[in-house]
Coordinates of C-alpha atoms in Angstrom, one line a residue:
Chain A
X1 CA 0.0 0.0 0.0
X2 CA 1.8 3.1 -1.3
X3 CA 1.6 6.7 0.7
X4 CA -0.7 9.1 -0.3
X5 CA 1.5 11.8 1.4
X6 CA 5.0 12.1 2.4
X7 CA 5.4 14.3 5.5
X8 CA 8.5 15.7 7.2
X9 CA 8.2 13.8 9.9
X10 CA 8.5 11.0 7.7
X11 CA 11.5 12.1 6.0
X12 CA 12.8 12.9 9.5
X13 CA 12.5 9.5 11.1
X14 CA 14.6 8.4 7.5
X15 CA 17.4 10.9 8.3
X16 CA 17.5 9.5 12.1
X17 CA 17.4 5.4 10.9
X18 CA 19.9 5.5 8.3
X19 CA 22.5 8.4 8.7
X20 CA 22.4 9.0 12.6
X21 CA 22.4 13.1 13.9
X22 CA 25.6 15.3 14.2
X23 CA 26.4 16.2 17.6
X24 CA 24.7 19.2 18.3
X25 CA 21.6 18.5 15.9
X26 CA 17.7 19.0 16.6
X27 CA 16.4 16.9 14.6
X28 CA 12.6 17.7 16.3
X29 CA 13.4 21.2 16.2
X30 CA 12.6 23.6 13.3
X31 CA 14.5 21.9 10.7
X32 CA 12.7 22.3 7.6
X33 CA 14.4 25.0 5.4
X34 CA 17.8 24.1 6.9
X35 CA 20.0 22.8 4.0
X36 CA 20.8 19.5 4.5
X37 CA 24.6 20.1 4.6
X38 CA 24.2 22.2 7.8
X39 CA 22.8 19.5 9.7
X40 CA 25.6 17.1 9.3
X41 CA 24.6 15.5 6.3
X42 CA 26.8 15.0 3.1
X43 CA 26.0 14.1 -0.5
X44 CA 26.4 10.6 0.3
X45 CA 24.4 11.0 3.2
X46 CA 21.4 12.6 1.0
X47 CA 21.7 10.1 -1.4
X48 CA 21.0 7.1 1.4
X49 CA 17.9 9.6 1.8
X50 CA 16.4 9.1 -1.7
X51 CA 16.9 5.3 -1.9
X52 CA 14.7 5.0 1.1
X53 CA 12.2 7.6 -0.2
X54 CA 12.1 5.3 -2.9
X55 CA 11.6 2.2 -1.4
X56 CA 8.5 3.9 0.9
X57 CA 6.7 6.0 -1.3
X58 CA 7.3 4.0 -5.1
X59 CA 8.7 7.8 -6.5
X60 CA 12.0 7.0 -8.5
X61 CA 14.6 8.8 -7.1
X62 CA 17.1 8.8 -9.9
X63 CA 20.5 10.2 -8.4
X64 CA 20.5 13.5 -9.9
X65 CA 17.5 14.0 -7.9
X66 CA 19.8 15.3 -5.8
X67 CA 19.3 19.0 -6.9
X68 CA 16.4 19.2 -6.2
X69 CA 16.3 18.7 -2.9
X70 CA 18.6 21.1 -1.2
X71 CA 16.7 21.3 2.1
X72 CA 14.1 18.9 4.1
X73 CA 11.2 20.9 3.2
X74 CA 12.4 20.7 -0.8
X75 CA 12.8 17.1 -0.1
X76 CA 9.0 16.4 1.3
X77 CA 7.1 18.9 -1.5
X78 CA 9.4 17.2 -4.5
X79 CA 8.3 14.2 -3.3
X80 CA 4.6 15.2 -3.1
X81 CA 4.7 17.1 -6.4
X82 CA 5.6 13.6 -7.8
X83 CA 3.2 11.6 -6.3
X84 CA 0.2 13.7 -6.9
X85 CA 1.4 13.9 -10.5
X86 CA 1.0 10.3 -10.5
X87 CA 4.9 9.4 -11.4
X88 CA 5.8 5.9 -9.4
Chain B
X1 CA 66.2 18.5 32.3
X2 CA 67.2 19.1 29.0
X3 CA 66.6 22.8 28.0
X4 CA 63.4 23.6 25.1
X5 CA 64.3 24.2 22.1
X6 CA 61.0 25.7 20.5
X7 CA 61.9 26.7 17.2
X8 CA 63.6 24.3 15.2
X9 CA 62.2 24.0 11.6
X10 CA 60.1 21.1 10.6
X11 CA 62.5 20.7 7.8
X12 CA 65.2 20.3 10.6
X13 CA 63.7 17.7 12.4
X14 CA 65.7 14.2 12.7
X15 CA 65.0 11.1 14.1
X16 CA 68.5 10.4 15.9
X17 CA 68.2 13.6 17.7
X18 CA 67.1 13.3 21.4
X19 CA 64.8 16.3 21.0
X20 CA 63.6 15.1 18.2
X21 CA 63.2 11.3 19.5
X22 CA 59.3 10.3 19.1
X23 CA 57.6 9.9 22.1
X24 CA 54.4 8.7 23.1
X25 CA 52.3 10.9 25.3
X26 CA 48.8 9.1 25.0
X27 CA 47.4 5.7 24.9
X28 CA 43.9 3.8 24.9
X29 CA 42.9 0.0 24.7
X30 CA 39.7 -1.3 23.7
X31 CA 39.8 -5.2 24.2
X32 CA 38.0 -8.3 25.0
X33 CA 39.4 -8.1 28.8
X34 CA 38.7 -4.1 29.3
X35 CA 37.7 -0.7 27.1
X36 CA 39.6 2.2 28.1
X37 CA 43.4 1.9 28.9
X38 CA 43.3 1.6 33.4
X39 CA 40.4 -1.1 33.2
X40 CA 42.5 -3.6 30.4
X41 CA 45.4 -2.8 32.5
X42 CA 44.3 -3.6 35.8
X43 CA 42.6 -6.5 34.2
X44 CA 45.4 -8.0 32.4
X45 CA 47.4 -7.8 35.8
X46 CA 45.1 -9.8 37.0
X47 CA 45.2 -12.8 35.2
X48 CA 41.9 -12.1 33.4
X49 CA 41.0 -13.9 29.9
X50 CA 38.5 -12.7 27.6
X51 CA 38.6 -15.9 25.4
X52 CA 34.4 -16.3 25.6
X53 CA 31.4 -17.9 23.2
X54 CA 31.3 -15.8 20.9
X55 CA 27.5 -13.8 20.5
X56 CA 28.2 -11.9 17.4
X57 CA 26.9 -14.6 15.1
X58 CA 25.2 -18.0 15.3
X59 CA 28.4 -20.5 15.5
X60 CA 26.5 -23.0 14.9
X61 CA 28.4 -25.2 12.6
X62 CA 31.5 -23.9 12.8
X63 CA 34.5 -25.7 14.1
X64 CA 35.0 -23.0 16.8
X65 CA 33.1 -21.3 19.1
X66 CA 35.0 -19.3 20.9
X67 CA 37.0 -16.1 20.9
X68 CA 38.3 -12.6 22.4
X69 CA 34.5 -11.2 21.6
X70 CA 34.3 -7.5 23.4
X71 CA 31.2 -7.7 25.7
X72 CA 28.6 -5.4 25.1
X73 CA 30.4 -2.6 23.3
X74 CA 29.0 0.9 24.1
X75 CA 28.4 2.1 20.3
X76 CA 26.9 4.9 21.8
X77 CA 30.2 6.1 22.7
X78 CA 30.8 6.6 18.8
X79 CA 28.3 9.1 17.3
X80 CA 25.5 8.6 15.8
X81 CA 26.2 9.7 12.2
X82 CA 29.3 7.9 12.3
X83 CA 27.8 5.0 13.6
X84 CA 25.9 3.8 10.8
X85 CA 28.3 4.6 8.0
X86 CA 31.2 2.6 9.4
X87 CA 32.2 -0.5 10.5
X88 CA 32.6 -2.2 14.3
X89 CA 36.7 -1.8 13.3
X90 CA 36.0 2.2 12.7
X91 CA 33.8 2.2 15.9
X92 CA 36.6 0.5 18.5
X93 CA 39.3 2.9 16.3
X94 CA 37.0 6.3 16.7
X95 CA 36.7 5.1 20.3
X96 CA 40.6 4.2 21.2
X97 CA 41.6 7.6 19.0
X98 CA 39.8 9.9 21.2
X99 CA 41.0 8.4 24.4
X100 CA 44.4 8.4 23.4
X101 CA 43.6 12.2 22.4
X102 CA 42.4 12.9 25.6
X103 CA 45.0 10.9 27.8
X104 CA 47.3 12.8 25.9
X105 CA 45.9 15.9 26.3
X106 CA 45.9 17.1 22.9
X107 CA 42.9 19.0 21.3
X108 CA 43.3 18.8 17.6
X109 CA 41.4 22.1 17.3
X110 CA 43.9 23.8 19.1
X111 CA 46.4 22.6 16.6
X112 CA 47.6 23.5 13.1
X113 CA 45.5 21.2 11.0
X114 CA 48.0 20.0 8.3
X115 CA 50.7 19.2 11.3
X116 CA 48.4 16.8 12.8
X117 CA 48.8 13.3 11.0
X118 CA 46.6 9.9 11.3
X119 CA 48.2 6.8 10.0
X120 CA 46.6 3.8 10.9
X121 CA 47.1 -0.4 10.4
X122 CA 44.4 -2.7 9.1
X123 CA 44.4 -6.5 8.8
X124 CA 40.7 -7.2 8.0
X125 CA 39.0 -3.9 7.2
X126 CA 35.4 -3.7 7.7
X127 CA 34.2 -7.4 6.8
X128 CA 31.0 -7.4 9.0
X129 CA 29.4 -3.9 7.2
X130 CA 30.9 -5.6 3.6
X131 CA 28.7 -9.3 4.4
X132 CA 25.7 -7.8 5.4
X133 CA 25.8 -5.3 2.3
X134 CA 26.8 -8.1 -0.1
X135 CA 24.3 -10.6 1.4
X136 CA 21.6 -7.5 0.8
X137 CA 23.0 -7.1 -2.9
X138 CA 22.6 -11.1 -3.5
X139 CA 19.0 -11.8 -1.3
X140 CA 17.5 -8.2 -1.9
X141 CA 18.9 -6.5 -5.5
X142 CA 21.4 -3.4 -5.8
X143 CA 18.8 -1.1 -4.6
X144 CA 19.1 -2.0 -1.2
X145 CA 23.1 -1.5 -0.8
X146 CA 23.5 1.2 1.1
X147 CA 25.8 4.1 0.1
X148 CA 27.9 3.8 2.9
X149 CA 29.3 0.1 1.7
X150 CA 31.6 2.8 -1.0
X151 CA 33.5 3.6 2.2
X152 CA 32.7 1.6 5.2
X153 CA 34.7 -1.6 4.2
X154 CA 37.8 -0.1 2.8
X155 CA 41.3 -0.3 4.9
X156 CA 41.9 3.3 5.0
X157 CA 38.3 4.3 6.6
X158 CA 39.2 4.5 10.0
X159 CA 42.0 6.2 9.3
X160 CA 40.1 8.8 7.4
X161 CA 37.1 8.9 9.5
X162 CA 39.4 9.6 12.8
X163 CA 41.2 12.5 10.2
X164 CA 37.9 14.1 9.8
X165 CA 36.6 13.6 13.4
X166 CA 39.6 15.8 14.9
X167 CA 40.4 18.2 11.7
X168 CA 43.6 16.5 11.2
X169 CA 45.0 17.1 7.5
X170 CA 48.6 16.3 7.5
X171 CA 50.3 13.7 6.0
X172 CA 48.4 10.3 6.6
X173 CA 47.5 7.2 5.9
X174 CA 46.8 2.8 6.5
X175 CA 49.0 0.0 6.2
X176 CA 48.2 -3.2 5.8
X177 CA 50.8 -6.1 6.5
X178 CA 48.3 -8.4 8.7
X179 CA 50.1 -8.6 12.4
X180 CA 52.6 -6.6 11.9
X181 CA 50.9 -3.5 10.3
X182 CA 50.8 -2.4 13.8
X183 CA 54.2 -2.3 14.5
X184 CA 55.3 -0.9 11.3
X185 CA 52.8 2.0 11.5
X186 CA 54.4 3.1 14.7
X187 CA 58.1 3.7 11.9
X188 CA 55.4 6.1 9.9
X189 CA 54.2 7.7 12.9
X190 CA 58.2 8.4 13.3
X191 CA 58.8 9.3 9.3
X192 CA 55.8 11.0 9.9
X193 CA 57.2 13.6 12.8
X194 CA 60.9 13.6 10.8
X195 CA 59.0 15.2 7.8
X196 CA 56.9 18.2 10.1
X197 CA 53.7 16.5 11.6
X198 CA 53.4 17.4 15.2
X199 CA 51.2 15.4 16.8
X200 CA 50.4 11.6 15.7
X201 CA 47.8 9.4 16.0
X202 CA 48.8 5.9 15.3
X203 CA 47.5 2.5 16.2
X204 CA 45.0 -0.7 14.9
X205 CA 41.8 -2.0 15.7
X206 CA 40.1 -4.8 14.5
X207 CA 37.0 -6.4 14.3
X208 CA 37.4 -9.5 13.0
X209 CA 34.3 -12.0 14.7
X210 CA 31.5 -12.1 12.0
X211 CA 31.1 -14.7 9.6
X212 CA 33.1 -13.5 6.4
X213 CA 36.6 -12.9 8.3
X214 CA 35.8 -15.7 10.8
X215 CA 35.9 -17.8 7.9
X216 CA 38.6 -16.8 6.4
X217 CA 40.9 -17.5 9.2
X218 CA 39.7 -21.2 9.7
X219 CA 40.4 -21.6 6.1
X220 CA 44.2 -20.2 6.9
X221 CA 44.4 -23.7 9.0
X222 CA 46.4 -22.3 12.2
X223 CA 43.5 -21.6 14.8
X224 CA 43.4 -23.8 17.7
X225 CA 41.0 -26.7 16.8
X226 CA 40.6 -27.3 20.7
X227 CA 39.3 -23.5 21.5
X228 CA 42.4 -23.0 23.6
X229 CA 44.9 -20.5 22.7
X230 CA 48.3 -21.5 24.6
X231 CA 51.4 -19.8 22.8
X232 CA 54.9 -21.7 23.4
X233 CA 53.4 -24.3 25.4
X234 CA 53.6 -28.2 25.1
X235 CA 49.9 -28.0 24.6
X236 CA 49.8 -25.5 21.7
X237 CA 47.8 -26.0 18.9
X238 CA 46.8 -23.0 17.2
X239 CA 45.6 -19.4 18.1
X240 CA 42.1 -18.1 18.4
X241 CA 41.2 -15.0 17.4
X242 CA 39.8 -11.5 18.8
X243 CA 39.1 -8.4 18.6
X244 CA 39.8 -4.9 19.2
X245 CA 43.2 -2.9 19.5
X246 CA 44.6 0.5 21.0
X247 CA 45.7 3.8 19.4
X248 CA 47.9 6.0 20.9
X249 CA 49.8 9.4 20.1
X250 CA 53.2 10.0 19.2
X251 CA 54.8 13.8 19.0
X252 CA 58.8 14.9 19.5
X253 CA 60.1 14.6 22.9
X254 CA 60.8 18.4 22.9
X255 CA 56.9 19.2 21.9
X256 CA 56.6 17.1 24.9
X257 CA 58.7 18.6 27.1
X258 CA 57.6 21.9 26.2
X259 CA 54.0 20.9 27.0
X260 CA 55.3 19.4 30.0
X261 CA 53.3 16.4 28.8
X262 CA 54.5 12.7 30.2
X263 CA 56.6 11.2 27.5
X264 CA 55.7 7.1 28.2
X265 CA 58.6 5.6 25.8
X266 CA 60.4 6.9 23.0
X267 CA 59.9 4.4 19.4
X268 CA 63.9 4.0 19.4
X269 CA 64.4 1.6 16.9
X270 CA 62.0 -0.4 14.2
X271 CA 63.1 -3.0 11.2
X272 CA 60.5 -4.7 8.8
X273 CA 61.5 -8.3 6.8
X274 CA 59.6 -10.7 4.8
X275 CA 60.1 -14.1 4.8
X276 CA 62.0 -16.1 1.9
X277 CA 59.3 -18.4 -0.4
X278 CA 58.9 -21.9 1.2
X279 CA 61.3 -24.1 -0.7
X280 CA 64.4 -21.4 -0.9
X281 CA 66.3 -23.0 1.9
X282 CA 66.8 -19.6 3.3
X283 CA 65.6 -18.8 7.2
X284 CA 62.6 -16.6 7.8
X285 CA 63.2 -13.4 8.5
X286 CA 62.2 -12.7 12.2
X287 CA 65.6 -12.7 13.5
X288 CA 67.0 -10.1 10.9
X289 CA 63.9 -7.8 12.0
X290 CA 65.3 -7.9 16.0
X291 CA 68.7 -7.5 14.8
X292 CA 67.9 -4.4 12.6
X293 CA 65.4 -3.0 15.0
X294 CA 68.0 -3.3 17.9
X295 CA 70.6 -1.8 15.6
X296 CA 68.6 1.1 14.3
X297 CA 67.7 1.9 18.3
X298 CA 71.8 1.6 19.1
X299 CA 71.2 -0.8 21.9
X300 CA 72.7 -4.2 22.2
X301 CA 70.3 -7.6 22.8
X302 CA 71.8 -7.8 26.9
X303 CA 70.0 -3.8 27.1
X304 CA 66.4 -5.5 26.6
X305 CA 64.8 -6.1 29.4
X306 CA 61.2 -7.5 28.1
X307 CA 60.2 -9.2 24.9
X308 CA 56.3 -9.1 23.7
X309 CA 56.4 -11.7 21.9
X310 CA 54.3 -12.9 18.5
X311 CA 53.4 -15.6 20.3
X312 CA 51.2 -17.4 17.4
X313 CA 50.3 -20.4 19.3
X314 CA 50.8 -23.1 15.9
X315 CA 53.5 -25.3 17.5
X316 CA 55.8 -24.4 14.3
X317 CA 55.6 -20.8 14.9
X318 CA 56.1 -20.9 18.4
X319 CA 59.4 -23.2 18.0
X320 CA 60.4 -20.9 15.1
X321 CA 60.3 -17.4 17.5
X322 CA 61.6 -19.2 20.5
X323 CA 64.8 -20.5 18.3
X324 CA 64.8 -16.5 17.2
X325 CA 65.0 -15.5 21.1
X326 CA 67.2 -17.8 22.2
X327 CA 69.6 -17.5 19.3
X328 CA 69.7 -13.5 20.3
X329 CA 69.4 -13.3 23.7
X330 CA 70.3 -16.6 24.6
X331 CA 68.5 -19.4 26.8
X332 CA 66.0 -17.9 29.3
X333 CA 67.8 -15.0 28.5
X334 CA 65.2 -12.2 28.8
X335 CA 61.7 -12.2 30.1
X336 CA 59.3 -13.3 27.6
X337 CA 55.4 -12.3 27.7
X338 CA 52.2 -11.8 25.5
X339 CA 49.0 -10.4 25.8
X340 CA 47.4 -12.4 22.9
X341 CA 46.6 -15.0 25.0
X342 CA 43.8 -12.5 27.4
X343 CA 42.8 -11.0 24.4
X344 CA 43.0 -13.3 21.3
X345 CA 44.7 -12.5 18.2
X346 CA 43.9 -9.4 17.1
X347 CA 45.6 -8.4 13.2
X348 CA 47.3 -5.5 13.6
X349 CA 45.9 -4.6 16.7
X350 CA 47.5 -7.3 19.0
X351 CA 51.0 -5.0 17.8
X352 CA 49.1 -2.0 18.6
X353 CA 48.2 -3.1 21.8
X354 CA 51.6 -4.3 22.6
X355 CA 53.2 -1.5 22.1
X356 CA 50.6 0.1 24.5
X357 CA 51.1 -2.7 27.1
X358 CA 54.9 -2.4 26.9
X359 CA 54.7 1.2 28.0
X360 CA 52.1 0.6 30.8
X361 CA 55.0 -2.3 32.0
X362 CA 57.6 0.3 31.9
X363 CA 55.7 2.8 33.5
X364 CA 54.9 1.0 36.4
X365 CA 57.6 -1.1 36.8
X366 CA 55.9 -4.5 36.0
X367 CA 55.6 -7.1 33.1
X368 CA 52.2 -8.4 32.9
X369 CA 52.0 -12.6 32.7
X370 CA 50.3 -14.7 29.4
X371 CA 47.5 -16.6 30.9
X372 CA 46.5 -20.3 31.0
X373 CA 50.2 -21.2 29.5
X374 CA 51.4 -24.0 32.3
X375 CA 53.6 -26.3 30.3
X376 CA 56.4 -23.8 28.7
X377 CA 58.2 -26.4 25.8
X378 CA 61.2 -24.1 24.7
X379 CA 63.8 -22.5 26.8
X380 CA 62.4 -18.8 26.9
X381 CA 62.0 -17.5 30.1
X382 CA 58.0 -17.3 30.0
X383 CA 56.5 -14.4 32.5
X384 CA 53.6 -16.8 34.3
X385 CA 51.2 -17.3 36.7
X386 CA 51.6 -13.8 38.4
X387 CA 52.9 -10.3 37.3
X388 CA 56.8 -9.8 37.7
X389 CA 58.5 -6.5 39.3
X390 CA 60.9 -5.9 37.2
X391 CA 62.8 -2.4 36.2
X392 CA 62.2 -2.1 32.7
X393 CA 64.4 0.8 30.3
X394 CA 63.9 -1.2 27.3
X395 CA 60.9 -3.2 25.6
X396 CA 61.1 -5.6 22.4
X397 CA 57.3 -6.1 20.6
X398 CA 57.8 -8.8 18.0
X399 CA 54.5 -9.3 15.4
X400 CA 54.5 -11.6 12.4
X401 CA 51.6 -12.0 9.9
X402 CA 50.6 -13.9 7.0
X403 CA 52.1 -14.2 4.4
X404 CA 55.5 -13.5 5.8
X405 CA 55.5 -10.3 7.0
X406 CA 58.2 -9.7 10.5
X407 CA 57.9 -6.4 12.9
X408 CA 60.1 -5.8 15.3
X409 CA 59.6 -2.6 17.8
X410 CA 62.3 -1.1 20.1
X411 CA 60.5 1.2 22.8
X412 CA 62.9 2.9 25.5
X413 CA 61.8 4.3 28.9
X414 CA 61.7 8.2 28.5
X415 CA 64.2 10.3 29.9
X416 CA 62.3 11.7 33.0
X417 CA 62.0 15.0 33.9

């Protein structure tokens, strides 16, 4: 049963399960339109992201995906946007 | 005391200079019979043994059961983020590097970044993250490798994980040369300090009890079919492995001095051999790596006053580093220990942790005894049964590993203040 929706708290609990938190990270605190390089997270790190977004909500998350998805927020509505447009 | 000198080049350092001698300052342990330096110390005095079922995996069906497993390791003491991208190798290594850092007293961000060097030995690398990526690439499809496996299993990763940790950019680097990678990355630590780093972390851990590398070693034929591991005695019949290891930090005695840090032991002399093919009629090359290393420290074989032996436990390995020991030093000619025994065989972090325990014997005036060894079968005087007082100036750390590889390590007490 695929998602209708993709939240950030969804996105969050991915961050926390497959790339741990920095030191000195929030990760419930107003994190949203924080790029994802300030909160610890590399390209690597961002790219473990989209393979689980992936395998949750059926979106294909091909790598260059990447750029569009600088922040959390920008992560949750490209997800949205893709879904609602009916590509899975 | 020797007066400071605070402002000789980098360019000017050398290695034969006293000032310029390396010295260690810091040291951790993280092993089967205690995690942090004072608890395996205290332990190992003690007689303890860490040679336990192993939990890791299900043995079931294996021909041995046992080893130097490291109860309930405290990953938590590793950050998070680092946790999940690196291997239990990279955990026990970010773990024993930040000790040593501390015990040292050394804060990297204090520091210029590009004089503070990492250089690191690994056996084994990170086998248990590489199985359970490969056995989700083979059950599950490439999707569900993680992106991690492009960094986590590779030799250098601890090396370059512990370089980012503390911001330290200078010159570094792994070695791998099985056992004695842990000896010979203590001579780079040293190269490392003649060519300008200041400080240097240096050291091995491993992490060597999950199916893949288990394996492995059974199919190498040597570990102890009996689950006993009891090195030069009539009973030997193998070694069994562990895991874990110890990092420590190495900087010029006058950096020290001027610091008015504790130097432990100054790395006075090191020498590197590899056997001769089977068949060449040629010796191996053990003894010309204590002759060299003693050379290249100036001191003569009657100056030693402890050897930390190999110690491999096959009955041929143990007769051919006994006829080493006596040929040099002569029969029962100098006190003869290992710590392999408490802790299993470790890679490159048995050397690691040698040269750690040889400085902890030096400091306090005391060479720990091998446990469980009753029945000695060569004529090496084996340190047994109890600790032994003894004033020690100058330690010999011996480490052979497959293929052929020979380490030998001269450490000598540090001139005190």
């Amino acid at each position: 049963m695929q998602p209708t929706e993709f939240t950030l708290t969804d996105l969050v609990e991915i961050m926390r399960s497959c790339a741990g938190v920095d030191e000195g990270v929030d990760l419930a605190g107003d994190i949203g339109d924080t790029p994802f390089v300030e909160l610890g997270y590399d390209s690597l790190a961002v790219l473990a992201f989209q393979a689980r977004i992936q395998e949750r909500t059926g979106v294909p998350m091909p790598d260059d995906t990447v750029t569009h998805m600088p922040t959390p927020n920008a992560a949750v509505e490209f997800v949205n946007r893709q879904i609602q447009a009916g590509v899975r | 005391m020797t007066s400071v000198a605070t402002a000789v080049p980098a360019t000017a350092r050398r290695t034969g200079d006293a000032r310029n001698a390396a010295v260690v300052t810091g040291m951790s342990a993280v092993t089967a019979i205690g995690v942090g330096l004072e608890e395996y110390w205290r332990n190992l005095l003690a007689g303890a043994c860490g040679i336990r079922p192993i939990t890791r995996f299900d043995t079931t069906g294996y021909p041995l059961r046992v080893a130097g497993e490291i109860p309930d390791f405290d990953s938590a003491r590793v950050p998070s983020r680092l946790v999940v991208q690196t291997d239990r190798w990279t955990h026990f290594g970010l773990l024993a590097g930040e000790l040593a850092l501390a015990h040292a007293g050394v804060d990297p961000a204090e520091l210029p970044e590009y004089e503070l060097s990492v250089h690191t030995a690994s056996g084994s690398g990170g086998n248990e993250f590489g199985q359970r990526e490969l056995q989700a690439l083979w059950a599950e499809g490439p999707s569900r490798v993680g992106v991690y496996q492009s960094i986590a299993w590779f030799y250098a990763a601890t090396t370059g994980q512990l370089s980012i940790r503390h911001g330290m950019k200078g010159w570094s680097g792994v070695l791998v040369a099985e056992q004695a990678g842990g000896l010979d990355v203590v001579a780079q630590a040293r190269r490392s300090l003649a060519q300008g780093s200041a400080v240097v972390l240096t050291g091995a851990t491993e992490a060597a009890l999950n199916p893949a590398a288990f394996t492995s070693q059974i199919a190498g034929g040597m570990l102890s079919p009996v689950g006993e591991y009891l090195p030069f005695d009539e009973a030997a019949g193998g070694y069994l492995p562990g895991e874990g290891g110890a990092m420590f930090v190495v900087e010029p005695a006058e950096r020290a001095v001027a610091r008015a840090a504790r130097p432990y032991g100054v790395v006075a002399g090191h020498a590197a051999t590899f056997d001769p093919a089977p068949g060449r009629g040629r010796p191996p090359g053990l003894r010309r790596a204590v002759e060299t290393a003693l050379a290249d420290a100036g001191v003569a074989p009657s100056d030693v006053d402890v050897v930390f032996a190999d110690a491999h436990g096959h009955p041929s390995a143990d007769a051919a580093e006994a006829r080493v020991l006596t040929e040099v030093f002569g029969p029962r000619g100098v006190p003869v220990t290992t710590t392999k025994a408490a802790t299993g065989r470790l890679v490159a972090g048995s050397a690691a942790l040698d040269v750690v325990t040889a400085l902890l014997a030096m400091r306090d005036g005391v060479i720990p005894p091998m446990v469980n060894v009753r029945r000695p079968a060569f004529e090496i005087d084996l340190v047994l049964g109890r600790p032994r007082p003894a004033a020690l100036r100058t330690a010999l750390v011996l480490a052979r590993g497959y293929p052929g590889f020979n380490a030998a390590l001269v450490l000598r007490a540090a001139a005190q203040n």
